[in-house]
């Protein structure tokens, strides 16, 4: 999964003019597959935030929204 090996959050933040505030996170492996969970706040306009979340999903990130 590219989301675990590439700077996806940085790329999306730059391209979509948003900021990600990491609130909590943990990382590990299941068998030999890297995995992680982040709780983040996305800061930016509503349109840019929607675009950023869509880009994350396209990159293989599982996104759960909680407003």
Tab-separated table of N, CA, C and O in Angstrom:
chain	number	residue	atom	x	y	z
A	1	UNK	N	0.848	-1.179	0.000
A	1	UNK	CA	0.000	0.000	0.000
A	1	UNK	C	0.890	1.237	0.000
A	1	UNK	O	1.684	1.453	0.903
A	2	UNK	N	0.743	2.067	-0.997
A	2	UNK	CA	1.569	3.269	-1.131
A	2	UNK	C	1.394	4.221	0.044
A	2	UNK	O	2.299	4.983	0.372
A	3	UNK	N	0.230	4.182	0.686
A	3	UNK	CA	-0.021	5.092	1.798
A	3	UNK	C	0.939	4.859	2.960
A	3	UNK	O	1.160	5.756	3.768
A	4	UNK	N	1.526	3.673	3.052
A	4	UNK	CA	2.456	3.378	4.143
A	4	UNK	C	3.910	3.603	3.755
A	4	UNK	O	4.777	3.579	4.609
A	5	UNK	N	4.183	3.814	2.476
A	5	UNK	CA	5.575	3.943	2.046
A	5	UNK	C	5.890	5.256	1.331
A	5	UNK	O	7.035	5.502	0.990
A	6	UNK	N	4.877	6.071	1.096
A	6	UNK	CA	5.059	7.334	0.385
A	6	UNK	C	4.532	8.484	1.258
A	6	UNK	O	3.655	8.278	2.088
A	7	UNK	N	5.007	9.702	1.026
A	7	UNK	CA	4.540	10.848	1.816
A	7	UNK	C	3.178	11.362	1.337
A	7	UNK	O	3.018	12.510	0.919
A	8	UNK	N	2.175	10.493	1.402
A	8	UNK	CA	0.844	10.803	0.870
A	8	UNK	C	0.239	12.031	1.540
A	8	UNK	O	-0.288	12.923	0.872
A	9	UNK	N	0.313	12.099	2.866
A	9	UNK	CA	-0.303	13.228	3.566
A	9	UNK	C	0.364	14.549	3.179
A	9	UNK	O	-0.308	15.558	2.974
A	10	UNK	N	1.678	14.543	3.047
A	10	UNK	CA	2.393	15.756	2.652
A	10	UNK	C	2.003	16.173	1.239
A	10	UNK	O	1.736	17.352	0.980
A	11	UNK	N	1.957	15.213	0.322
A	11	UNK	CA	1.603	15.520	-1.063
A	11	UNK	C	0.187	16.081	-1.160
A	11	UNK	O	-0.054	17.078	-1.841
A	12	UNK	N	-0.754	15.442	-0.466
A	12	UNK	CA	-2.143	15.897	-0.508
A	12	UNK	C	-2.275	17.279	0.130
A	12	UNK	O	-2.975	18.152	-0.395
A	13	UNK	N	-1.594	17.500	1.237
A	13	UNK	CA	-1.655	18.809	1.902
A	13	UNK	C	-1.176	19.914	0.963
A	13	UNK	O	-1.809	20.971	0.860
A	14	UNK	N	-0.070	19.668	0.271
A	14	UNK	CA	0.457	20.676	-0.663
A	14	UNK	C	-0.478	20.896	-1.840
A	14	UNK	O	-0.766	22.032	-2.216
A	15	UNK	N	-0.939	19.798	-2.438
A	15	UNK	CA	-1.765	19.892	-3.646
A	15	UNK	C	-3.145	20.482	-3.375
A	15	UNK	O	-3.725	21.134	-4.246
A	16	UNK	N	-3.688	20.257	-2.179
A	16	UNK	CA	-5.065	20.651	-1.886
A	16	UNK	C	-5.178	21.854	-0.955
A	16	UNK	O	-6.288	22.238	-0.583
A	17	UNK	N	-4.049	22.425	-0.567
A	17	UNK	CA	-4.038	23.610	0.308
A	17	UNK	C	-4.784	23.354	1.617
A	17	UNK	O	-5.657	24.119	2.017
A	18	UNK	N	-4.454	22.234	2.254
A	18	UNK	CA	-4.999	21.916	3.574
A	18	UNK	C	-3.834	21.607	4.512
A	18	UNK	O	-2.702	21.398	4.075
A	19	UNK	N	-4.146	21.580	5.794
A	19	UNK	CA	-3.183	21.165	6.800
A	19	UNK	C	-3.768	19.985	7.553
A	19	UNK	O	-4.974	19.936	7.820
A	20	UNK	N	-2.911	19.027	7.898
A	20	UNK	CA	-3.313	17.892	8.711
A	20	UNK	C	-2.701	18.067	10.089
A	20	UNK	O	-1.490	18.230	10.220
A	21	UNK	N	-3.541	18.052	11.107
A	21	UNK	CA	-3.088	18.109	12.483
A	21	UNK	C	-3.235	16.702	13.048
A	21	UNK	O	-4.356	16.187	13.168
A	22	UNK	N	-2.107	16.050	13.343
A	22	UNK	CA	-2.134	14.688	13.871
A	22	UNK	C	-2.472	14.747	15.351
A	22	UNK	O	-1.752	15.350	16.140
A	23	UNK	N	-3.571	14.108	15.727
A	23	UNK	CA	-4.054	14.115	17.106
A	23	UNK	C	-3.627	12.858	17.865
A	23	UNK	O	-3.429	12.901	19.077
A	24	UNK	N	-3.506	11.747	17.146
A	24	UNK	CA	-3.159	10.474	17.774
A	24	UNK	C	-2.729	9.516	16.671
A	24	UNK	O	-3.148	9.654	15.532
A	25	UNK	N	-1.925	8.542	17.009
A	25	UNK	CA	-1.533	7.568	16.009
A	25	UNK	C	-0.799	6.386	16.590
A	25	UNK	O	-0.251	6.448	17.689
A	26	UNK	N	-0.837	5.298	15.834
A	26	UNK	CA	-0.049	4.114	16.176
A	26	UNK	C	0.255	3.361	14.890
A	26	UNK	O	-0.510	3.398	13.929
A	27	UNK	N	1.393	2.692	14.903
A	27	UNK	CA	1.865	1.998	13.711
A	27	UNK	C	2.419	0.649	14.110
A	27	UNK	O	2.919	0.476	15.216
A	28	UNK	N	2.352	-0.290	13.210
A	28	UNK	CA	2.884	-1.619	13.473
A	28	UNK	C	2.833	-2.456	12.218
A	28	UNK	O	2.758	-1.935	11.103
A	29	UNK	N	2.840	-3.756	12.405
A	29	UNK	CA	2.761	-4.698	11.288
A	29	UNK	C	1.774	-5.792	11.645
A	29	UNK	O	1.687	-6.212	12.793
A	30	UNK	N	1.033	-6.224	10.648
A	30	UNK	CA	0.222	-7.428	10.751
A	30	UNK	C	0.888	-8.420	9.827
A	30	UNK	O	0.937	-8.211	8.614
A	31	UNK	N	1.442	-9.467	10.448
A	31	UNK	CA	2.356	-10.378	9.763
A	31	UNK	C	3.504	-9.517	9.245
A	31	UNK	O	4.175	-8.875	10.021
A	32	UNK	N	3.727	-9.422	7.964
A	32	UNK	CA	4.825	-8.583	7.471
A	32	UNK	C	4.312	-7.315	6.773
A	32	UNK	O	5.090	-6.581	6.173
A	33	UNK	N	3.011	-7.048	6.883
A	33	UNK	CA	2.406	-5.896	6.209
A	33	UNK	C	2.334	-4.700	7.162
A	33	UNK	O	1.706	-4.789	8.217
A	34	UNK	N	2.968	-3.575	6.801
A	34	UNK	CA	2.883	-2.395	7.656
A	34	UNK	C	1.454	-1.851	7.694
A	34	UNK	O	0.742	-1.877	6.692
A	35	UNK	N	1.040	-1.397	8.866
A	35	UNK	CA	-0.283	-0.807	9.000
A	35	UNK	C	-0.220	0.289	10.057
A	35	UNK	O	0.720	0.353	10.843
A	36	UNK	N	-1.193	1.146	10.053
A	36	UNK	CA	-1.214	2.222	11.034
A	36	UNK	C	-2.587	2.827	11.133
A	36	UNK	O	-3.459	2.605	10.293
A	37	UNK	N	-2.770	3.594	12.185
A	37	UNK	CA	-4.019	4.301	12.413
A	37	UNK	C	-3.680	5.693	12.902
A	37	UNK	O	-2.886	5.858	13.829
A	38	UNK	N	-4.240	6.695	12.241
A	38	UNK	CA	-4.042	8.086	12.634
A	38	UNK	C	-5.391	8.738	12.877
A	38	UNK	O	-6.345	8.500	12.139
A	39	UNK	N	-5.437	9.567	13.884
A	39	UNK	CA	-6.575	10.450	14.088
A	39	UNK	C	-6.071	11.846	13.745
A	39	UNK	O	-5.091	12.313	14.334
A	40	UNK	N	-6.679	12.457	12.732
A	40	UNK	CA	-6.212	13.762	12.280
A	40	UNK	C	-7.373	14.736	12.165
A	40	UNK	O	-8.521	14.348	11.973
A	41	UNK	N	-7.044	15.993	12.270
A	41	UNK	CA	-7.977	17.075	11.978
A	41	UNK	C	-7.496	17.699	10.676
A	41	UNK	O	-6.303	17.972	10.521
A	42	UNK	N	-8.423	17.887	9.740
A	42	UNK	CA	-8.074	18.504	8.457
A	42	UNK	C	-8.536	19.952	8.500
A	42	UNK	O	-9.701	20.235	8.769
A	43	UNK	N	-7.617	20.865	8.224
A	43	UNK	CA	-7.928	22.283	8.275
A	43	UNK	C	-7.778	22.883	6.886
A	43	UNK	O	-6.744	22.719	6.247
A	44	UNK	N	-8.831	23.554	6.443
A	44	UNK	CA	-8.857	24.178	5.128
A	44	UNK	C	-10.295	24.452	4.749
A	44	UNK	O	-11.221	24.151	5.516
A	45	UNK	N	-10.503	24.985	3.574
A	45	UNK	CA	-11.876	25.254	3.135
A	45	UNK	C	-12.624	23.934	2.972
A	45	UNK	O	-12.019	22.871	2.816
A	46	UNK	N	-13.950	24.004	2.995
A	46	UNK	CA	-14.765	22.791	2.860
A	46	UNK	C	-14.473	22.069	1.546
A	46	UNK	O	-14.330	20.846	1.508
A	47	UNK	N	-14.347	22.825	0.475
A	47	UNK	CA	-14.074	22.222	-0.834
A	47	UNK	C	-12.699	21.558	-0.856
A	47	UNK	O	-12.554	20.435	-1.337
A	48	UNK	N	-11.688	22.248	-0.345
A	48	UNK	CA	-10.338	21.680	-0.325
A	48	UNK	C	-10.271	20.453	0.569
A	48	UNK	O	-9.566	19.483	0.258
A	49	UNK	N	-11.002	20.481	1.676
A	49	UNK	CA	-11.024	19.332	2.582
A	49	UNK	C	-11.649	18.126	1.898
A	49	UNK	O	-11.115	17.014	1.979
A	50	UNK	N	-12.767	18.305	1.211
A	50	UNK	CA	-13.406	17.202	0.479
A	50	UNK	C	-12.452	16.631	-0.571
A	50	UNK	O	-12.325	15.415	-0.713
A	51	UNK	N	-11.780	17.519	-1.298
A	51	UNK	CA	-10.834	17.066	-2.323
A	51	UNK	C	-9.689	16.287	-1.689
A	51	UNK	O	-9.276	15.228	-2.196
A	52	UNK	N	-9.169	16.779	-0.569
A	52	UNK	CA	-8.060	16.100	0.111
A	52	UNK	C	-8.472	14.710	0.582
A	52	UNK	O	-7.720	13.741	0.391
A	53	UNK	N	-9.657	14.597	1.172
A	53	UNK	CA	-10.117	13.289	1.641
A	53	UNK	C	-10.298	12.326	0.472
A	53	UNK	O	-9.955	11.143	0.562
A	54	UNK	N	-10.818	12.832	-0.635
A	54	UNK	CA	-10.973	12.006	-1.840
A	54	UNK	C	-9.615	11.518	-2.342
A	54	UNK	O	-9.460	10.345	-2.693
A	55	UNK	N	-8.633	12.395	-2.350
A	55	UNK	CA	-7.276	12.020	-2.791
A	55	UNK	C	-6.668	10.957	-1.874
A	55	UNK	O	-5.970	10.055	-2.341
A	56	UNK	N	-6.900	11.073	-0.570
A	56	UNK	CA	-6.390	10.068	0.368
A	56	UNK	C	-7.004	8.702	0.075
A	56	UNK	O	-6.302	7.690	0.049
A	57	UNK	N	-8.306	8.680	-0.155
A	57	UNK	CA	-8.982	7.423	-0.473
A	57	UNK	C	-8.416	6.833	-1.762
A	57	UNK	O	-8.153	5.625	-1.843
A	58	UNK	N	-8.214	7.673	-2.771
A	58	UNK	CA	-7.631	7.202	-4.037
A	58	UNK	C	-6.248	6.584	-3.828
A	58	UNK	O	-5.849	5.692	-4.560
A	59	UNK	N	-5.520	7.078	-2.828
A	59	UNK	CA	-4.166	6.582	-2.549
A	59	UNK	C	-4.177	5.315	-1.690
A	59	UNK	O	-3.124	4.770	-1.392
A	60	UNK	N	-5.369	4.871	-1.277
A	60	UNK	CA	-5.450	3.642	-0.503
A	60	UNK	C	-5.605	3.833	0.997
A	60	UNK	O	-5.563	2.873	1.754
A	61	UNK	N	-5.816	5.078	1.414
A	61	UNK	CA	-6.035	5.356	2.831
A	61	UNK	C	-7.511	5.107	3.150
A	61	UNK	O	-8.389	5.562	2.416
A	62	UNK	N	-7.772	4.384	4.222
A	62	UNK	CA	-9.147	4.199	4.679
A	62	UNK	C	-9.520	5.412	5.516
A	62	UNK	O	-8.869	5.698	6.521
A	63	UNK	N	-10.518	6.154	5.075
A	63	UNK	CA	-10.916	7.398	5.730
A	63	UNK	C	-12.259	7.191	6.431
A	63	UNK	O	-13.216	6.742	5.804
A	64	UNK	N	-12.294	7.520	7.705
A	64	UNK	CA	-13.540	7.543	8.464
A	64	UNK	C	-13.751	8.967	8.943
A	64	UNK	O	-12.931	9.508	9.659
A	65	UNK	N	-14.853	9.575	8.514
A	65	UNK	CA	-15.135	10.963	8.879
A	65	UNK	C	-15.958	11.010	10.147
A	65	UNK	O	-16.896	10.242	10.314
A	66	UNK	N	-15.611	11.948	11.019
A	66	UNK	CA	-16.351	12.157	12.254
A	66	UNK	C	-16.396	13.657	12.503
A	66	UNK	O	-15.389	14.262	12.827
A	67	UNK	N	-17.567	14.234	12.326
A	67	UNK	CA	-17.691	15.681	12.461
A	67	UNK	C	-18.245	16.044	13.802
A	67	UNK	O	-19.029	15.470	14.384
